[in-house]
Amino acid sequence: MEKYVINGGTPLYGEVSVSGAKNAALAIIPAAILSQDICVIENLPLSISDVRYMIATLRHIGADVRYIDKSSIEIDSRKVSSYVISHDMTKHLRASYYFIGALLGRFGRARVAMPGGCYLGPRPIDQHIKGFEALGAKVSVEDNAIVEASSEKLFGAPVYLDIVSVGATVNIMLAAVKAEGMTVIENAAKEPHIVDLANFLNSMGADIRGAGTDVIKIRGVENLHGCTYSIIPDQIEAGTFMVAAAATKGNLLIKNVIPKHLESISTKLVECGATVEEYDEAIRVSMDTRPGKCNIKTMPHPGFPTDMQPQIAVLLALADGTSLISESIWSNRFRYTEQLIRMGAKINVDGQIAMIHGVEALKGAPVRADDLRAGAAMIIAGLAAQGRTEIEEISHIRRGYENVVEKISNIGGDIRMVYCVDPLDINDAG
Ligand code: EPZ
């Protein structure tokens, strides 16, 4: 079993470069199935496990995938012959359900086991199914375990999302891009990775307009050719380092970012008293005082991202005053607060609201990563705390953050990964 050991209390200084966006990669990799040719995708975070599982799934259904370098791959989907993906492949991550839309768009058929991923509360797929059915597909969910979708032919149609859903917006785009006629997705998600997917598909010859707004129009095309495409930087990784710089009273230049994608995070950090300087492809965050309190309400983009909620909570746990966080996307995204309380934080959670009474300092403690972003929050807390923090269940963190130990060590953080033997693994000497 592996864990991170952090000796906190040192401000983060220097420069760090952000990897490609996990949630863009997870939408774009399955989209390559729709091409009749070869796609080269660059700036991928190839060492995170979610991306490696997506590549393994592509190969599982017959695609050839070649690693070009540490962040680029070449995908040849011409030999993809199967539209069936088993639970063994889908259980590792939520985004595996994008193969439903991609296979439906390619073959008019998909049989994909329900996905896994972080437990953040119920994660239904009714809006995905609503979109597929609007395009003319027959969809059934067998034993709540296997999604079967099929259609002789897909026809463009209007789809109104009852709730803003990133996943449903992605999946409907994938199914609609080769359907006959016009599809209009209303109340669509506007996240940067939605725009990135639309740009990728358009570079393959698709006809998608309006991505980044709440109305996306997709005019179906016969065929999609190959392309070479570089994905956007990860705004959540960037935001995680921004908060870490503020929480440790450091001064950090975060490179390979698109500052516009970070506006809600920058605004909140400035509200807390941090200094944020924007450059063309970088952002500098510095802080030399105790953070002030501020209130957060997570919202779909361009609101404050729910995927930054645990991380900002660490800064607010150290703030001068009481802050409120309202989590409007997920019903169970405050579990990490139990771990922060073990480190001396004063937090009361009541349903979708967390009340955070700032303390002067957190103290190192043994904690665990309950999910991907909760794990990121534990790292920030460990770096900001006095003393030693040990973080278990770090596989969650490695799902979404590349080269964590190297990146943090290079900016002054005292972090290392250690292997520890699980007591149950000790052979009974008899
Ligand atoms: C994506 O999840 C991200 N994952 C999540 O990031 C992120 O938290 C979420 O979007 C919101 O931004 C990936 O991109 C792989 P949703 P997704 O569909 O698509 C409800 C991370 O840390 N809903 O936008 O699953 C749903 O229950 C991960 O990188 C329905 O009711 O999220 C939720 O309350 C964690 N019916 C809300 O909509 C549906 O059919 C938003 O979910 C679909 C969703």
Coordinates of C-alpha atoms and ligand atoms in Angstrom, one line a residue:
M1 CA 0.0 0.0 0.0
E2 CA 1.4 3.5 -0.8
K3 CA 0.9 6.8 1.0
Y4 CA 2.1 10.3 0.7
V5 CA 4.1 11.7 3.7
I6 CA 4.2 15.5 3.9
N7 CA 6.1 17.7 6.4
G8 CA 4.2 21.0 6.2
G9 CA 4.8 24.6 7.0
T10 CA 7.0 25.6 4.1
P11 CA 5.7 28.2 1.6
L12 CA 5.6 27.1 -2.0
Y13 CA 7.9 29.1 -4.2
G14 CA 9.0 28.9 -7.9
E15 CA 7.3 27.7 -11.1
V16 CA 5.1 24.7 -11.9
S17 CA 3.7 23.7 -15.3
V18 CA 0.1 22.3 -15.5
S19 CA -0.6 19.1 -17.5
G20 CA -3.4 18.7 -20.1
A21 CA -6.9 18.7 -18.8
K22 CA -8.1 15.3 -17.5
N23 CA -11.8 15.9 -18.3
A24 CA -11.0 17.1 -21.8
A25 CA -8.8 14.1 -22.4
L26 CA -11.6 11.7 -21.1
A27 CA -14.1 13.2 -23.6
I28 CA -11.7 13.5 -26.6
I29 CA -10.1 10.0 -26.5
P30 CA -13.4 8.1 -27.1
A31 CA -14.4 10.7 -29.7
A32 CA -11.5 9.4 -31.9
I33 CA -13.7 6.3 -32.5
L34 CA -15.8 8.5 -34.8
S35 CA -12.9 9.1 -37.2
Q36 CA -12.4 7.2 -40.4
D37 CA -8.7 8.0 -40.2
I38 CA -5.8 8.4 -37.7
C39 CA -6.0 11.0 -34.9
V40 CA -3.0 12.4 -33.1
I41 CA -3.8 13.9 -29.7
E42 CA -1.2 16.0 -27.9
N43 CA -0.8 17.6 -24.4
L44 CA -2.5 14.6 -22.8
P45 CA -1.8 13.8 -19.1
L46 CA -0.8 10.2 -20.1
S47 CA 0.5 9.2 -16.7
I48 CA -2.8 9.6 -14.9
S49 CA -4.7 6.4 -14.4
D50 CA -8.1 7.6 -15.8
V51 CA -6.5 8.4 -19.1
R52 CA -4.6 5.1 -19.2
Y53 CA -7.9 3.2 -18.6
M54 CA -9.5 5.1 -21.5
I55 CA -6.7 4.1 -23.8
A56 CA -6.9 0.5 -22.6
T57 CA -10.6 0.5 -23.4
L58 CA -10.0 1.8 -26.9
R59 CA -7.5 -1.1 -27.4
H60 CA -10.1 -3.5 -25.9
I61 CA -12.5 -2.7 -28.7
G62 CA -9.9 -3.0 -31.4
A63 CA -8.3 0.4 -31.9
D64 CA -4.6 0.7 -32.4
V65 CA -3.1 3.3 -30.0
R66 CA 0.6 4.2 -30.3
Y67 CA 2.4 6.4 -27.7
I68 CA 4.4 9.0 -29.6
D69 CA 5.9 10.7 -26.5
K70 CA 5.1 11.4 -22.8
S71 CA 2.0 13.5 -23.7
S72 CA 1.0 12.4 -27.3
I73 CA -0.7 9.4 -28.8
E74 CA -1.8 8.3 -32.2
I75 CA -5.2 6.6 -32.4
D76 CA -6.3 4.4 -35.4
S77 CA -9.9 3.4 -34.9
R78 CA -10.4 2.0 -38.4
K79 CA -10.2 -1.6 -37.0
V80 CA -12.6 -0.9 -34.1
S81 CA -15.1 -3.8 -34.5
S82 CA -16.8 -4.2 -31.1
Y83 CA -19.5 -2.1 -29.6
V84 CA -19.5 -4.1 -26.3
I85 CA -17.6 -2.8 -23.2
S86 CA -17.7 -4.9 -20.1
H87 CA -17.8 -3.8 -16.4
D88 CA -14.1 -4.8 -16.1
M89 CA -13.2 -1.9 -18.3
T90 CA -15.9 0.6 -17.2
K91 CA -15.7 0.1 -13.4
H92 CA -12.5 2.3 -13.1
L93 CA -13.9 5.6 -14.1
R94 CA -17.1 7.6 -14.7
A95 CA -16.1 8.8 -18.1
S96 CA -16.2 5.3 -19.6
Y97 CA -19.8 6.0 -20.4
Y98 CA -18.7 8.4 -23.2
F99 CA -18.1 5.2 -25.2
I100 CA -21.9 4.9 -25.4
G101 CA -22.3 8.1 -27.4
A102 CA -19.1 7.4 -29.4
L103 CA -20.1 3.8 -30.3
L104 CA -23.7 4.8 -31.0
G105 CA -22.4 7.6 -33.3
R106 CA -20.1 5.2 -35.1
F107 CA -22.0 1.9 -35.3
G108 CA -25.6 2.8 -34.3
R109 CA -25.1 0.3 -31.5
A110 CA -23.6 0.3 -28.0
R111 CA -23.6 -2.2 -25.1
V112 CA -21.6 -0.6 -22.3
A113 CA -21.6 -1.5 -18.6
M114 CA -22.5 1.3 -16.1
P115 CA -19.4 3.3 -15.1
G116 CA -17.5 3.7 -11.8
G117 CA -15.8 6.8 -10.6
C118 CA -15.8 9.0 -7.5
Y119 CA -18.8 8.6 -5.2
L120 CA -20.2 12.1 -4.9
G121 CA -23.8 11.1 -4.4
P122 CA -26.2 9.6 -6.9
R123 CA -24.9 10.0 -10.5
P124 CA -27.9 9.2 -12.7
I125 CA -27.6 9.1 -16.5
D126 CA -31.3 10.0 -17.4
Q127 CA -30.3 13.1 -19.3
H128 CA -27.8 11.0 -21.4
I129 CA -30.6 8.6 -22.2
K130 CA -33.1 11.4 -23.0
G131 CA -30.6 12.7 -25.6
F132 CA -30.0 9.3 -27.2
E133 CA -33.7 8.6 -27.4
A134 CA -34.3 12.1 -28.9
L135 CA -31.9 11.1 -31.7
G136 CA -34.0 8.0 -32.4
A137 CA -32.1 5.4 -30.4
K138 CA -33.8 2.6 -28.4
V139 CA -32.1 2.6 -25.0
S140 CA -32.5 0.1 -22.2
V141 CA -30.6 -0.4 -18.9
E142 CA -30.4 -4.1 -18.0
D143 CA -30.5 -4.8 -14.2
N144 CA -29.2 -1.2 -13.7
A145 CA -25.8 -2.6 -14.9
I146 CA -25.6 -2.6 -18.8
V147 CA -26.7 0.3 -21.0
E148 CA -27.9 -1.0 -24.4
A149 CA -28.5 1.6 -27.1
S150 CA -29.3 1.0 -30.8
S151 CA -30.7 2.7 -33.8
E152 CA -30.9 1.9 -37.5
K153 CA -30.2 5.5 -38.1
L154 CA -29.8 8.6 -35.9
F155 CA -31.6 11.8 -36.8
G156 CA -30.8 15.2 -35.4
A157 CA -33.3 16.6 -32.9
P158 CA -33.8 19.3 -30.2
V159 CA -32.7 18.1 -26.7
Y160 CA -33.4 20.3 -23.6
L161 CA -31.3 19.2 -20.6
D162 CA -33.4 19.3 -17.5
I163 CA -30.2 19.8 -15.5
V164 CA -26.9 21.2 -16.7
S165 CA -24.8 18.1 -17.2
V166 CA -21.3 17.9 -18.5
G167 CA -21.5 14.2 -19.2
A168 CA -24.8 14.4 -21.0
T169 CA -23.7 17.3 -23.1
V170 CA -20.6 15.3 -24.1
N171 CA -22.4 12.1 -24.8
I172 CA -25.1 13.7 -26.9
M173 CA -22.5 15.6 -29.0
L174 CA -20.7 12.3 -29.7
A175 CA -23.9 10.6 -30.8
A176 CA -25.2 13.5 -32.8
V177 CA -22.1 14.5 -34.8
K178 CA -22.8 12.0 -37.6
A179 CA -26.6 11.9 -37.2
E180 CA -28.7 13.1 -40.2
G181 CA -29.8 16.7 -39.7
M182 CA -29.5 19.3 -36.9
T183 CA -29.3 18.6 -33.2
V184 CA -29.8 21.5 -30.8
I185 CA -28.7 20.9 -27.2
E186 CA -30.3 23.5 -24.9
N187 CA -29.3 24.2 -21.3
A188 CA -25.9 22.6 -22.3
A189 CA -22.9 22.6 -20.0
K190 CA -20.3 25.3 -20.8
E191 CA -17.2 23.9 -19.2
P192 CA -13.8 24.5 -21.1
H193 CA -13.7 20.8 -21.8
I194 CA -17.0 21.0 -23.7
V195 CA -15.5 23.6 -26.0
D196 CA -12.3 21.5 -26.3
L197 CA -14.3 18.5 -27.4
A198 CA -16.3 20.6 -30.0
N199 CA -13.0 22.0 -31.4
F200 CA -11.5 18.5 -31.6
L201 CA -14.6 17.2 -33.5
N202 CA -14.7 20.2 -35.8
S203 CA -11.0 19.7 -36.6
M204 CA -12.1 16.2 -37.8
G205 CA -14.7 17.8 -40.1
A206 CA -17.7 18.0 -37.8
D207 CA -20.1 21.0 -37.8
I208 CA -20.6 22.1 -34.2
R209 CA -21.4 25.7 -33.2
G210 CA -22.2 27.3 -29.9
A211 CA -20.0 25.2 -27.6
G212 CA -19.3 27.3 -24.5
T213 CA -22.8 28.7 -24.6
D214 CA -25.9 27.0 -23.3
V215 CA -27.1 26.3 -26.8
I216 CA -25.0 23.9 -28.9
K217 CA -26.0 23.2 -32.6
I218 CA -24.6 20.1 -34.3
R219 CA -25.3 19.6 -38.0
G220 CA -24.6 15.9 -38.7
V221 CA -21.9 15.0 -41.3
E222 CA -21.3 11.8 -43.3
N223 CA -17.7 11.2 -42.3
L224 CA -15.0 12.5 -40.0
H225 CA -11.4 12.5 -41.1
G226 CA -8.3 12.4 -39.0
C227 CA -6.6 15.3 -37.3
T228 CA -3.8 16.4 -35.0
Y229 CA -5.1 18.2 -31.9
S230 CA -3.6 19.6 -28.6
I231 CA -5.9 19.6 -25.7
I232 CA -6.4 22.5 -23.2
P233 CA -4.5 22.7 -19.9
D234 CA -6.2 21.4 -16.8
Q235 CA -8.0 24.3 -15.1
I236 CA -8.6 22.2 -11.9
E237 CA -5.0 21.2 -11.6
A238 CA -4.1 24.9 -12.1
G239 CA -6.7 25.9 -9.5
T240 CA -5.3 23.3 -7.1
F241 CA -1.8 24.8 -7.3
M242 CA -3.3 28.4 -7.0
V243 CA -5.0 27.5 -3.7
A244 CA -1.9 25.6 -2.5
A245 CA 0.2 28.7 -3.1
A246 CA -2.2 30.9 -1.0
A247 CA -2.7 28.3 1.8
T248 CA 1.1 28.0 2.3
K249 CA 1.6 31.8 2.0
G250 CA 3.9 31.2 -0.9
N251 CA 4.5 32.8 -4.3
L252 CA 4.0 30.5 -7.3
L253 CA 4.0 31.0 -11.1
I254 CA 1.7 28.4 -12.6
K255 CA 2.5 27.9 -16.3
N256 CA 0.6 26.4 -19.2
V257 CA -2.8 27.8 -18.2
I258 CA -5.6 29.7 -19.9
P259 CA -6.4 32.5 -17.3
K260 CA -9.9 32.9 -18.6
H261 CA -10.7 29.4 -17.5
L262 CA -9.6 30.3 -13.9
E263 CA -11.6 33.6 -13.4
S264 CA -13.9 32.3 -10.7
I265 CA -11.0 30.8 -8.8
S266 CA -8.9 33.9 -9.1
T267 CA -11.8 36.1 -8.0
K268 CA -12.3 34.1 -4.8
L269 CA -8.6 34.0 -4.0
V270 CA -8.4 37.8 -4.3
E271 CA -11.5 38.0 -2.1
C272 CA -9.5 36.0 0.5
G273 CA -6.6 38.5 0.2
A274 CA -4.3 36.8 -2.2
T275 CA -2.5 38.6 -5.0
V276 CA -3.2 37.1 -8.5
E277 CA -1.3 38.3 -11.6
E278 CA -2.5 37.1 -15.0
Y279 CA -0.2 36.6 -18.0
D280 CA -0.9 35.2 -21.5
E281 CA -0.4 31.5 -20.5
A282 CA 0.5 31.7 -16.9
I283 CA -0.8 33.0 -13.6
R284 CA 1.0 34.0 -10.4
V285 CA -0.5 33.6 -7.0
S286 CA 1.1 35.0 -3.8
M287 CA 0.0 35.6 -0.3
D288 CA 1.8 36.9 2.8
T289 CA -1.0 37.3 5.3
R290 CA -3.6 35.1 6.9
P291 CA -6.5 34.6 4.4
G292 CA -9.7 36.4 5.0
K293 CA -13.1 34.6 5.0
C294 CA -15.3 34.4 2.0
N295 CA -18.4 32.4 0.9
I296 CA -18.5 29.9 -2.0
K297 CA -21.4 28.5 -4.0
T298 CA -20.4 25.9 -6.5
M299 CA -22.1 26.3 -9.9
P300 CA -21.7 25.0 -13.5
H301 CA -19.1 26.9 -15.5
P302 CA -18.4 29.9 -15.4
G303 CA -19.4 29.6 -11.7
F304 CA -17.1 28.4 -9.1
P305 CA -16.2 24.8 -10.0
T306 CA -17.4 22.0 -7.7
D307 CA -14.1 20.2 -8.5
M308 CA -12.3 23.0 -6.6
Q309 CA -14.7 22.9 -3.6
P310 CA -12.5 20.6 -1.3
Q311 CA -9.4 22.5 -2.1
I312 CA -10.7 26.0 -1.4
A313 CA -12.2 24.6 1.9
V314 CA -8.6 24.1 3.1
L315 CA -7.8 27.8 2.6
L316 CA -11.0 28.8 4.3
A317 CA -10.2 26.5 7.2
L318 CA -7.2 28.8 7.9
A319 CA -9.1 32.0 7.3
D320 CA -9.7 34.8 9.8
G321 CA -13.5 34.4 10.3
T322 CA -16.3 32.1 9.3
S323 CA -17.0 31.1 5.7
L324 CA -19.9 29.2 4.1
I325 CA -19.6 26.7 1.2
S326 CA -22.8 25.8 -0.6
E327 CA -22.3 22.7 -2.8
S328 CA -25.0 22.8 -5.5
I329 CA -23.9 20.0 -7.8
W330 CA -23.2 16.9 -5.7
S331 CA -25.1 15.7 -2.7
N332 CA -22.2 14.0 -1.0
R333 CA -19.1 16.1 -1.6
F334 CA -18.2 17.1 2.0
R335 CA -16.8 13.7 3.3
Y336 CA -13.3 15.2 3.2
T337 CA -14.3 17.6 6.1
E338 CA -14.0 14.7 8.5
Q339 CA -10.3 14.4 7.6
L340 CA -9.7 18.2 7.9
I341 CA -11.3 18.1 11.3
R342 CA -8.7 15.5 12.3
M343 CA -6.1 18.2 11.4
G344 CA -7.8 20.7 13.7
A345 CA -10.2 22.4 11.3
K346 CA -13.5 23.6 12.7
I347 CA -16.2 22.7 10.2
N348 CA -20.0 22.0 10.5
V349 CA -21.7 20.4 7.6
D350 CA -25.5 20.5 7.3
G351 CA -26.7 19.0 4.1
Q352 CA -25.4 21.0 1.1
I353 CA -23.8 23.7 3.4
A354 CA -20.5 23.7 5.2
M355 CA -19.8 26.3 7.8
I356 CA -16.0 26.8 8.3
H357 CA -14.7 28.6 11.3
G358 CA -11.1 29.5 10.5
V359 CA -8.3 28.5 12.8
E360 CA -4.8 29.9 13.1
A361 CA -3.1 26.7 12.0
L362 CA -3.8 23.1 11.0
K363 CA -1.7 20.3 12.5
G364 CA -0.4 17.3 10.6
A365 CA -2.2 14.0 11.1
P366 CA -2.9 10.7 9.4
V367 CA -5.7 11.2 6.9
R368 CA -7.1 9.5 3.8
A369 CA -8.2 10.6 0.3
D370 CA -11.9 9.8 0.0
D371 CA -11.9 10.7 -3.7
L372 CA -9.8 12.6 -6.3
R373 CA -10.4 16.2 -5.3
A374 CA -10.7 15.3 -1.6
G375 CA -7.2 13.8 -2.0
A376 CA -5.9 17.1 -3.5
A377 CA -7.3 18.9 -0.5
M378 CA -5.5 16.6 1.8
I379 CA -2.2 17.5 0.0
I380 CA -2.9 21.2 0.4
A381 CA -3.8 20.8 4.0
G382 CA -0.6 18.7 4.7
L383 CA 1.6 21.4 3.0
A384 CA -0.1 24.2 5.0
A385 CA -0.2 22.3 8.3
Q386 CA 2.5 22.3 11.0
G387 CA 4.1 18.9 11.3
R388 CA 3.7 15.5 9.5
T389 CA 0.7 14.4 7.5
E390 CA 0.3 10.9 6.1
I391 CA -2.3 10.5 3.3
E392 CA -3.6 7.0 2.5
E393 CA -5.7 5.9 -0.5
I394 CA -3.6 7.9 -2.8
S395 CA -4.7 6.0 -5.9
H396 CA -7.6 8.4 -6.0
I397 CA -5.1 11.3 -6.4
R398 CA -3.2 9.6 -9.1
R399 CA -6.4 9.3 -11.1
G400 CA -6.2 13.0 -11.9
Y401 CA -2.9 14.6 -11.0
E402 CA 0.3 13.9 -13.0
N403 CA 3.7 13.6 -11.2
V404 CA 2.4 15.1 -8.0
V405 CA 5.5 14.4 -5.8
E406 CA 7.9 15.7 -8.5
K407 CA 5.9 18.9 -9.2
I408 CA 5.4 19.7 -5.5
S409 CA 9.0 18.9 -4.5
N410 CA 10.2 21.2 -7.3
I411 CA 8.4 24.2 -5.7
G412 CA 9.6 23.6 -2.1
G413 CA 7.0 21.2 -0.8
D414 CA 8.4 18.4 1.5
I415 CA 6.4 15.4 0.1
R416 CA 7.4 11.8 -0.7
M417 CA 5.6 8.6 -1.5
V418 CA 6.3 5.6 0.9
Y419 CA 5.3 2.0 0.6
C420 CA 3.8 0.5 3.8
V421 CA 2.8 -3.1 4.5
D422 CA -0.8 -3.7 5.2
P423 CA -0.9 -5.6 8.5
L424 CA -3.2 -8.2 6.9
D425 CA -0.5 -8.8 4.3
I426 CA 2.0 -10.0 6.9
N427 CA 2.4 -13.8 6.5
D428 CA 1.4 -15.6 9.6
A429 CA 4.7 -17.2 10.6
G430 CA 2.7 -19.8 12.5
Ligands
EPZ1 C1 -18.2 15.8 -14.8 O1 -19.0 14.8 -14.1 C2 -16.8 15.8 -14.2 N1 -16.2 14.5 -14.6 C3 -16.8 15.9 -12.7 O2 -15.5 16.0 -12.3 C4 -17.5 17.2 -12.3 O3 -17.6 17.3 -10.9 C5 -18.9 17.3 -13.0 O4 -18.8 17.1 -14.4 C6 -19.5 18.7 -12.8 O5 -18.6 19.7 -13.3 C7 -15.7 14.3 -15.8 O6 -15.8 15.2 -16.7 C8 -15.2 13.0 -16.2 P1 -22.7 16.2 -14.5 P2 -20.4 14.4 -14.7 O7 -23.3 15.3 -15.5 O8 -20.5 14.6 -16.1 C9 -26.8 15.5 -12.4 C10 -13.5 15.4 -11.2 O9 -13.2 15.6 -10.0 N2 -27.2 14.6 -13.5 O10 -22.3 17.6 -15.0 O11 -20.8 13.1 -14.1 C11 -25.7 14.9 -11.5 O12 -26.2 14.0 -10.6 C12 -14.9 14.9 -11.5 O13 -12.7 15.5 -12.2 C13 -28.4 14.1 -13.6 O14 -29.3 14.3 -12.7 O15 -21.3 15.5 -14.0 C14 -25.1 16.1 -10.9 O16 -25.9 16.5 -9.7 C15 -15.7 14.6 -10.3 N3 -28.7 13.3 -14.7 C16 -25.3 17.2 -11.9 O17 -26.3 16.7 -12.8 C17 -27.8 13.0 -15.7 O18 -28.2 12.3 -16.6 C18 -24.1 17.5 -12.7 O19 -23.5 16.3 -13.2 C19 -26.5 13.6 -15.5 C20 -26.2 14.4 -14.5

